[in-house]
Amino acid sequence: MSDILILNGRLVDPANGLDAERDVLLRHGRVAAVEMPGGLRVAKAKETIDAKGMIVAPGLVDVHVHLREPGQTYKESIKTGTAAAAAGGFTSVVAMPNTVPVNDTVARLEWMLDAARGACVKLFAMPAATFGSMGEEITDFHELQRAGAVGFTDDGKPVLLDRVMRAALVAAAGIGVPVSQHAEDTRLTGGCSMNAGPVAFRLGLRGMTVEAESKIVERDIRLLKDIEQHDGLRPHLHVQHVSTAKAMEAIRQAKRDGLHVTCEVAPHHFTLTDEAIGEYDTNAKMNPPLRNDADRLAMIAGLMDGTVDCIATDHAPHALFEKEQEFERAPNGITGLETALGLALRVLHKGNGMPISRVIELMSTQPAGIVSLEGRGTLRVDSFADVVVFDPAAEWNFEAAKTRSKSRNTPFDGAPMLGRVVTTISEGTVVYRG
Ligand SMILES: [Zn+2]
């Protein structure tokens, strides 16, 4: 960790309402000064970064990644997954609990968060909401939070039973953290491997209906109302990877009703439709699945109008041999950490006129807020020196062969990207140079 001066960049820090040229001094892992251009000329630093023409922003925050450690390090490890995060401009990631074994105890959580795992950016974790993510009995939220949990989820599976989800929301409300829900009524999706619709019909595959997602979102919203009325608590529901217009509308209405609901959308759901599956391309298989174009456009509308709180990658690495099998047998998930910013800038900023400050809000400020990351998601003086410097005008094509991840399961191999990460700094240490 050494002092770093970042000069001549365009600082975009939505938490501060700032989008202007500023010089930034990082010292002892923190933001030491933010000054008008030239204001830090006398400051001395071991390294100076000339950010002329670049955006300087708070490091990106991803509330939804699968790092596969413990148990599946042939797919990814905390070390390689966070290296991919750094290459994508992320300085904070939240690991999901569906590891082997499931992260549902303090000992496992502490093991994951231990510095010995080699994370090069700040690692956070959401342990399982229920033991073994079996959906039956909630874990010890209190003890897990004391050990660093920033929320609870059974991601990969829903918390299906009303009584268990209610108990999870109540327990989480008591300690001020969210319950993140993978909204899928698995009673409706057994044997389904993609979205229901004409593409599934053509391929002869069974499809998941949009109701399988929206029904769980609507049920969870009813639980929030019920808990507010009867328990005097204000639970926080975070809906993971929203993919359907119907679920988006339910969330929009719940926000109007004043409930504490937040949600995330993954880049693939605002970029691709189920047509991307083509002839059984398993690199376009994930859960929730790619939907039709009306749903894709509803994701963009939600991102534009503020219904969506953040972009999260759902980075889900799998080995080649696992993806190279029949579509219905292949596992769900794609990698996403190195393509998220390039897709957001291409599709949302260039394609739909979203201001870059809003992109940063969706990828840093607001995700940091959802899981209450103190001193992150902003470059205010004294906050952590978590910074991404990127060239907003660079057009390039992603090459899966050059990924930092251990896996290459992406539908975006060769896809055009806008905006390229030049430098990523985590707590004052340069962790990636483009
Ligand atoms: Zn999920």
Coordinates of C-alpha atoms and ligand atoms in Angstrom, one line a residue:
M1 CA 0.0 0.0 0.0
S2 CA 1.5 3.3 -1.1
D3 CA 0.3 6.8 -1.7
I4 CA -1.3 7.2 -5.1
L5 CA -2.2 10.5 -6.9
I6 CA -4.8 10.3 -9.6
L7 CA -4.7 13.5 -11.7
N8 CA -6.8 15.1 -14.4
G9 CA -9.6 12.5 -14.4
R10 CA -13.4 13.0 -14.4
L11 CA -14.5 12.0 -11.0
V12 CA -18.0 10.5 -10.9
D13 CA -19.1 10.0 -7.3
P14 CA -22.9 10.0 -7.2
A15 CA -23.0 9.7 -3.4
N16 CA -21.4 13.1 -3.3
G17 CA -23.4 14.5 -6.3
L18 CA -20.0 14.9 -8.0
D19 CA -19.4 14.6 -11.8
A20 CA -16.5 16.9 -12.6
E21 CA -12.7 17.1 -13.0
R22 CA -10.9 16.4 -9.8
D23 CA -7.6 15.2 -8.5
V24 CA -7.6 12.5 -5.9
L25 CA -4.9 11.5 -3.3
L26 CA -5.0 8.1 -1.8
R27 CA -3.0 7.6 1.4
H28 CA -2.9 4.7 4.0
G29 CA -5.7 2.9 2.1
R30 CA -8.1 5.8 2.4
V31 CA -9.1 8.7 0.2
A32 CA -7.0 11.5 1.7
A33 CA -8.0 14.5 -0.5
V34 CA -10.2 15.4 -3.4
E35 CA -9.3 18.7 -5.0
M36 CA -9.9 20.9 -8.0
P37 CA -7.5 20.1 -10.9
G38 CA -4.0 21.3 -10.0
G39 CA -4.9 21.6 -6.3
L40 CA -2.7 18.6 -5.3
R41 CA 0.3 19.6 -7.4
V42 CA 2.5 19.9 -4.3
A43 CA 1.4 16.6 -2.9
K44 CA 4.0 13.8 -3.2
A45 CA 3.1 10.2 -3.9
K46 CA 4.9 7.0 -4.8
E47 CA 2.7 6.6 -7.9
T48 CA 1.0 9.1 -10.1
I49 CA -1.8 8.1 -12.5
D50 CA -2.6 10.4 -15.3
A51 CA -6.3 9.9 -15.8
K52 CA -6.9 12.5 -18.6
G53 CA -9.9 11.4 -20.6
M54 CA -10.7 8.7 -18.0
I55 CA -13.5 8.3 -15.5
V56 CA -12.4 8.0 -11.9
A57 CA -15.1 6.3 -9.9
P58 CA -15.6 4.4 -6.6
G59 CA -14.7 0.8 -7.1
L60 CA -17.6 -1.3 -8.4
V61 CA -19.6 -3.4 -5.9
D62 CA -21.2 -6.8 -6.9
V63 CA -23.7 -8.2 -4.4
H64 CA -24.0 -11.5 -6.2
V65 CA -21.0 -13.7 -7.1
H66 CA -20.3 -17.4 -6.9
L67 CA -16.6 -18.0 -6.1
R68 CA -16.9 -21.8 -5.7
E69 CA -14.6 -22.0 -2.7
P70 CA -14.8 -24.2 -0.6
G71 CA -15.5 -27.4 -2.5
Q72 CA -15.4 -26.6 -6.3
T73 CA -12.1 -24.9 -6.9
Y74 CA -11.8 -26.6 -10.3
K75 CA -14.4 -24.0 -11.4
E76 CA -13.1 -21.0 -9.5
S77 CA -11.4 -20.0 -6.3
I78 CA -11.6 -16.9 -4.1
K79 CA -8.2 -15.9 -5.5
T80 CA -9.1 -16.3 -9.2
G81 CA -12.6 -15.0 -8.8
T82 CA -11.5 -11.8 -7.1
A83 CA -8.8 -11.4 -9.7
A84 CA -11.6 -11.5 -12.3
A85 CA -13.5 -9.0 -10.2
A86 CA -10.5 -6.6 -10.2
A87 CA -10.1 -6.9 -13.9
G88 CA -13.8 -5.9 -14.2
G89 CA -13.4 -2.8 -12.0
F90 CA -14.9 -4.4 -8.9
T91 CA -13.4 -3.7 -5.5
S92 CA -16.1 -5.4 -3.3
V93 CA -17.9 -8.7 -4.0
V94 CA -20.5 -10.6 -2.0
A95 CA -20.1 -14.4 -2.2
M96 CA -23.2 -16.5 -2.3
P97 CA -23.4 -19.5 0.1
N98 CA -24.0 -22.4 -2.3
T99 CA -20.5 -23.7 -1.9
V100 CA -19.6 -27.3 -0.9
P101 CA -20.3 -27.5 1.9
V102 CA -23.0 -24.7 2.1
N103 CA -21.8 -21.6 4.0
D104 CA -24.2 -21.9 6.9
T105 CA -22.0 -21.7 10.0
V106 CA -19.7 -19.2 11.6
A107 CA -16.7 -21.4 11.1
R108 CA -17.3 -21.7 7.4
L109 CA -18.0 -18.0 7.0
E110 CA -14.8 -17.1 8.9
W111 CA -12.8 -19.6 6.8
M112 CA -14.1 -18.0 3.6
L113 CA -13.3 -14.4 4.7
D114 CA -9.8 -15.4 6.0
A115 CA -7.0 -13.5 4.4
A116 CA -5.3 -16.8 3.6
R117 CA -7.9 -17.4 0.8
G118 CA -6.1 -14.7 -1.1
A119 CA -8.8 -12.3 -2.1
C120 CA -7.3 -9.4 -3.9
V121 CA -10.4 -7.2 -3.5
K122 CA -12.7 -6.9 -0.5
L123 CA -14.6 -10.0 0.0
F124 CA -18.0 -10.1 1.8
A125 CA -20.4 -13.0 2.1
M126 CA -24.0 -13.8 2.5
P127 CA -24.4 -17.1 4.4
A128 CA -27.3 -19.4 3.9
A129 CA -30.7 -18.3 5.2
T130 CA -31.5 -21.8 6.1
F131 CA -29.3 -24.8 7.2
G132 CA -27.9 -26.5 4.1
S133 CA -30.1 -24.1 2.1
M134 CA -32.8 -26.8 2.6
G135 CA -35.5 -24.2 3.2
E136 CA -36.5 -25.6 6.6
E137 CA -34.8 -24.0 9.5
I138 CA -33.1 -20.6 9.6
T139 CA -29.5 -20.3 10.4
D140 CA -28.1 -18.3 13.4
F141 CA -28.4 -14.8 11.9
H142 CA -27.1 -13.1 15.0
E143 CA -23.9 -15.1 15.3
L144 CA -23.2 -15.0 11.5
Q145 CA -23.7 -11.2 11.4
R146 CA -21.1 -10.9 14.2
A147 CA -18.7 -12.9 12.1
G148 CA -19.3 -10.6 9.1
A149 CA -22.4 -11.7 7.2
V150 CA -23.9 -8.8 5.2
G151 CA -27.2 -10.5 4.5
F152 CA -28.8 -14.0 4.1
T153 CA -29.9 -16.0 1.1
D154 CA -30.4 -19.5 -0.2
D155 CA -29.4 -18.4 -3.7
G156 CA -29.7 -21.1 -6.3
K157 CA -32.8 -22.1 -4.5
P158 CA -35.7 -20.1 -3.1
V159 CA -36.9 -20.0 0.5
L160 CA -40.2 -21.6 -0.5
L161 CA -42.2 -22.1 2.7
D162 CA -44.1 -19.0 3.8
R163 CA -43.4 -19.6 7.4
V164 CA -39.7 -20.0 6.9
M165 CA -39.4 -16.9 4.7
R166 CA -41.4 -15.0 7.2
A167 CA -39.0 -16.1 10.0
A168 CA -36.0 -15.2 7.9
L169 CA -37.3 -11.7 7.2
V170 CA -38.2 -11.1 10.9
A171 CA -34.7 -12.3 12.1
A172 CA -32.9 -10.2 9.4
A173 CA -35.0 -7.1 10.2
G174 CA -34.0 -7.4 13.9
I175 CA -30.4 -7.0 12.9
G176 CA -30.8 -4.6 10.0
V177 CA -29.7 -6.8 7.1
P178 CA -31.5 -8.0 3.9
V179 CA -32.8 -11.4 3.0
S180 CA -31.9 -11.9 -0.7
Q181 CA -34.3 -14.1 -2.5
H182 CA -33.8 -16.2 -5.5
A183 CA -37.4 -15.9 -6.7
E184 CA -38.3 -19.1 -8.3
D185 CA -41.3 -21.3 -7.5
T186 CA -39.5 -24.6 -8.0
R187 CA -42.8 -26.4 -7.9
L188 CA -43.4 -24.9 -11.3
T189 CA -40.0 -25.3 -12.8
G190 CA -39.1 -28.9 -12.3
G191 CA -37.5 -30.3 -15.5
C192 CA -37.3 -26.9 -17.1
S193 CA -34.1 -25.7 -18.6
M194 CA -34.9 -22.4 -20.3
N195 CA -37.6 -19.7 -20.6
A196 CA -41.1 -20.8 -21.7
G197 CA -41.9 -19.6 -25.2
P198 CA -41.5 -20.1 -28.9
V199 CA -37.7 -20.8 -28.7
A200 CA -38.3 -23.5 -26.1
F201 CA -41.0 -25.0 -28.3
R202 CA -38.7 -25.0 -31.3
L203 CA -35.9 -26.7 -29.3
G204 CA -38.3 -29.2 -27.7
L205 CA -37.3 -28.1 -24.2
R206 CA -39.5 -27.5 -21.2
G207 CA -39.7 -23.8 -20.3
M208 CA -40.0 -21.9 -17.0
T209 CA -43.0 -19.5 -17.0
V210 CA -42.7 -15.9 -15.9
E211 CA -45.2 -16.7 -13.1
A212 CA -42.7 -19.0 -11.5
E213 CA -40.6 -15.8 -10.7
S214 CA -43.4 -13.3 -10.1
K215 CA -45.4 -15.5 -7.8
I216 CA -42.5 -15.7 -5.3
V217 CA -41.8 -11.9 -5.5
E218 CA -45.5 -11.2 -4.9
R219 CA -45.6 -13.7 -1.9
D220 CA -42.5 -12.1 -0.4
I221 CA -44.1 -8.6 -0.7
R222 CA -47.2 -9.9 1.1
L223 CA -45.0 -11.1 3.9
L224 CA -43.3 -7.7 4.2
K225 CA -46.7 -6.0 4.6
D226 CA -47.8 -8.6 7.1
I227 CA -44.6 -8.2 9.2
E228 CA -44.8 -4.4 9.1
Q229 CA -48.4 -4.7 10.3
H230 CA -48.1 -7.3 12.9
D231 CA -44.5 -7.3 14.2
G232 CA -43.7 -3.6 14.1
L233 CA -40.5 -4.4 12.1
R234 CA -39.4 -3.1 8.8
P235 CA -37.8 -6.1 6.9
H236 CA -35.6 -5.6 3.9
L237 CA -36.3 -7.9 1.0
H238 CA -33.7 -7.9 -1.8
V239 CA -34.9 -9.6 -5.0
Q240 CA -32.0 -11.2 -6.9
H241 CA -31.6 -11.3 -10.6
V242 CA -35.0 -10.1 -11.7
S243 CA -35.7 -11.3 -15.2
T244 CA -39.5 -10.8 -15.9
A245 CA -41.7 -7.7 -16.6
K246 CA -44.2 -9.2 -14.2
A247 CA -41.8 -9.4 -11.2
M248 CA -40.5 -5.9 -12.1
E249 CA -44.0 -4.5 -11.9
A250 CA -44.6 -6.1 -8.6
I251 CA -41.4 -4.5 -7.2
R252 CA -42.3 -1.1 -8.7
Q253 CA -45.7 -1.3 -6.9
A254 CA -44.2 -2.4 -3.6
K255 CA -41.8 0.6 -3.7
R256 CA -44.7 2.9 -4.3
D257 CA -46.4 1.3 -1.3
G258 CA -43.3 2.3 0.8
L259 CA -42.0 -1.2 1.5
H260 CA -38.3 -1.9 1.9
V261 CA -37.7 -3.8 -1.3
T262 CA -34.5 -3.6 -3.4
C263 CA -33.6 -5.6 -6.5
E264 CA -30.8 -6.3 -8.9
V265 CA -30.7 -7.1 -12.6
A266 CA -27.8 -9.0 -14.3
P267 CA -26.2 -7.7 -17.4
H268 CA -27.2 -10.7 -19.5
H269 CA -30.9 -10.0 -18.7
F270 CA -30.8 -6.5 -20.2
T271 CA -28.5 -7.6 -23.1
L272 CA -29.8 -10.9 -24.4
T273 CA -33.0 -12.9 -25.0
D274 CA -33.6 -16.6 -25.2
E275 CA -32.8 -16.4 -28.9
A276 CA -29.1 -16.4 -27.8
I277 CA -29.5 -20.1 -27.0
G278 CA -29.5 -20.7 -30.8
E279 CA -28.9 -24.5 -31.2
Y280 CA -28.6 -25.5 -27.6
D281 CA -25.7 -23.2 -26.6
T282 CA -25.2 -24.1 -22.9
N283 CA -23.2 -20.8 -22.5
A284 CA -26.6 -19.1 -22.7
K285 CA -28.1 -21.3 -20.0
M286 CA -28.6 -19.7 -16.6
N287 CA -31.2 -19.4 -13.9
P288 CA -33.3 -17.3 -14.1
P289 CA -33.2 -17.9 -17.8
L290 CA -32.8 -15.4 -20.7
R291 CA -36.4 -14.2 -21.4
N292 CA -38.1 -12.6 -24.4
D293 CA -37.5 -9.1 -25.7
A294 CA -40.5 -7.6 -23.9
D295 CA -38.9 -8.8 -20.6
R296 CA -35.5 -7.6 -21.6
L297 CA -36.9 -4.1 -22.3
A298 CA -38.7 -4.2 -19.0
M299 CA -35.4 -4.7 -17.3
I300 CA -34.0 -1.6 -19.1
A301 CA -37.1 0.4 -18.2
G302 CA -36.6 -0.6 -14.5
L303 CA -33.0 0.3 -14.6
M304 CA -33.8 3.7 -16.2
D305 CA -36.7 4.7 -13.9
G306 CA -35.1 3.7 -10.6
T307 CA -37.1 0.6 -9.9
V308 CA -33.8 -1.4 -10.1
D309 CA -31.4 -0.6 -7.4
C310 CA -28.3 -2.3 -8.7
I311 CA -26.6 -4.3 -11.4
A312 CA -25.2 -7.6 -10.1
T313 CA -23.4 -10.2 -12.2
D314 CA -24.4 -13.5 -10.8
H315 CA -20.9 -14.6 -11.8
A316 CA -21.3 -18.3 -11.9
P317 CA -18.2 -20.2 -13.3
H318 CA -18.4 -23.8 -14.5
A319 CA -15.8 -26.0 -16.1
L320 CA -15.8 -26.8 -19.8
F321 CA -16.7 -30.4 -19.3
E322 CA -19.8 -29.5 -17.3
K323 CA -21.1 -27.1 -20.0
E324 CA -20.2 -29.5 -22.8
Q325 CA -23.1 -31.8 -22.4
E326 CA -26.8 -31.9 -23.4
F327 CA -28.5 -28.6 -22.8
E328 CA -30.9 -30.1 -20.2
R329 CA -28.0 -31.6 -18.2
A330 CA -25.6 -28.7 -18.3
P331 CA -25.4 -26.6 -15.1
N332 CA -26.9 -23.1 -14.9
G333 CA -24.7 -20.0 -14.9
I334 CA -22.3 -17.8 -16.8
T335 CA -19.2 -15.8 -15.8
G336 CA -19.8 -12.0 -15.6
L337 CA -17.3 -10.0 -13.6
E338 CA -15.2 -8.9 -16.6
T339 CA -18.1 -8.1 -18.9
A340 CA -20.5 -6.2 -16.6
L341 CA -19.2 -2.7 -17.0
G342 CA -18.6 -3.0 -20.8
L343 CA -22.1 -4.2 -21.3
A344 CA -23.7 -1.6 -19.0
L345 CA -22.0 1.2 -20.8
R346 CA -22.8 -0.3 -24.3
V347 CA -26.4 -1.2 -23.7
L348 CA -27.5 1.3 -21.0
H349 CA -25.3 4.3 -21.6
K350 CA -24.7 4.3 -25.3
G351 CA -27.8 2.3 -26.3
N352 CA -30.4 4.0 -24.0
G353 CA -28.9 7.3 -23.0
M354 CA -28.3 6.5 -19.3
P355 CA -25.9 9.0 -17.8
I356 CA -22.6 7.5 -16.7
S357 CA -23.3 8.7 -13.2
R358 CA -26.4 6.5 -13.1
V359 CA -24.3 3.5 -14.3
I360 CA -21.9 4.1 -11.3
E361 CA -24.9 4.5 -9.0
L362 CA -26.2 1.1 -10.1
M363 CA -22.8 -0.6 -10.0
S364 CA -21.2 1.0 -6.9
T365 CA -23.1 3.5 -4.8
Q366 CA -26.4 1.6 -4.4
P367 CA -25.1 -1.9 -4.2
A368 CA -22.8 -0.7 -1.4
G369 CA -25.9 0.7 0.3
I370 CA -28.0 -2.4 0.0
V371 CA -25.5 -4.4 2.1
S372 CA -24.4 -1.4 4.2
L373 CA -20.7 -1.4 3.2
E374 CA -19.5 1.5 5.4
G375 CA -17.0 3.7 3.6
R376 CA -17.4 2.1 0.2
G377 CA -19.3 3.0 -2.9
T378 CA -18.1 6.6 -2.7
L379 CA -14.8 8.5 -2.9
R380 CA -15.6 10.9 -0.2
V381 CA -12.6 11.9 1.9
D382 CA -11.8 9.2 4.5
S383 CA -13.7 6.5 2.7
F384 CA -11.7 3.4 1.6
A385 CA -9.4 3.9 -1.4
D386 CA -11.4 1.6 -3.6
V387 CA -11.2 3.1 -7.1
V388 CA -11.8 2.2 -10.7
V389 CA -10.3 4.2 -13.5
F390 CA -11.8 3.4 -16.9
D391 CA -11.7 4.8 -20.4
P392 CA -15.4 5.4 -21.2
A393 CA -14.8 5.7 -25.0
A394 CA -12.8 2.5 -25.5
E395 CA -14.5 0.0 -27.8
W396 CA -13.2 -3.5 -27.6
N397 CA -14.3 -7.1 -27.8
F398 CA -14.2 -9.5 -24.8
E399 CA -12.0 -12.5 -25.3
A400 CA -12.9 -15.4 -23.0
A401 CA -9.5 -16.9 -23.5
K402 CA -8.0 -14.0 -21.7
T403 CA -10.2 -14.1 -18.6
R404 CA -8.7 -14.1 -15.0
S405 CA -11.5 -16.5 -14.0
K406 CA -10.7 -20.2 -14.1
S407 CA -13.8 -20.7 -16.3
R408 CA -14.8 -19.5 -19.7
N409 CA -18.5 -20.1 -19.7
T410 CA -19.8 -16.9 -21.2
P411 CA -22.1 -16.1 -24.1
F412 CA -20.1 -12.9 -24.6
D413 CA -16.9 -14.3 -26.1
G414 CA -16.1 -11.9 -28.9
A415 CA -19.0 -9.6 -28.0
P416 CA -18.5 -5.8 -28.3
M417 CA -17.9 -3.8 -25.1
L418 CA -17.8 -0.1 -24.4
G419 CA -15.5 1.3 -21.7
R420 CA -12.3 -0.4 -20.6
V421 CA -10.9 -0.7 -17.1
V422 CA -7.5 0.9 -16.9
T423 CA -6.7 0.6 -13.2
T424 CA -8.4 -0.9 -10.2
I425 CA -7.3 0.0 -6.7
S426 CA -8.5 -1.9 -3.6
E427 CA -7.9 -0.1 -0.3
G428 CA -5.0 1.8 -1.8
T429 CA -3.3 -1.1 -3.5
V430 CA -3.3 -1.4 -7.3
V431 CA -4.9 -4.8 -8.0
Y432 CA -5.3 -4.5 -11.7
R433 CA -3.6 -2.6 -14.6
G434 CA -5.1 -2.9 -18.1
Ligands
ZN1 ZN -30.0 -17.2 -8.1

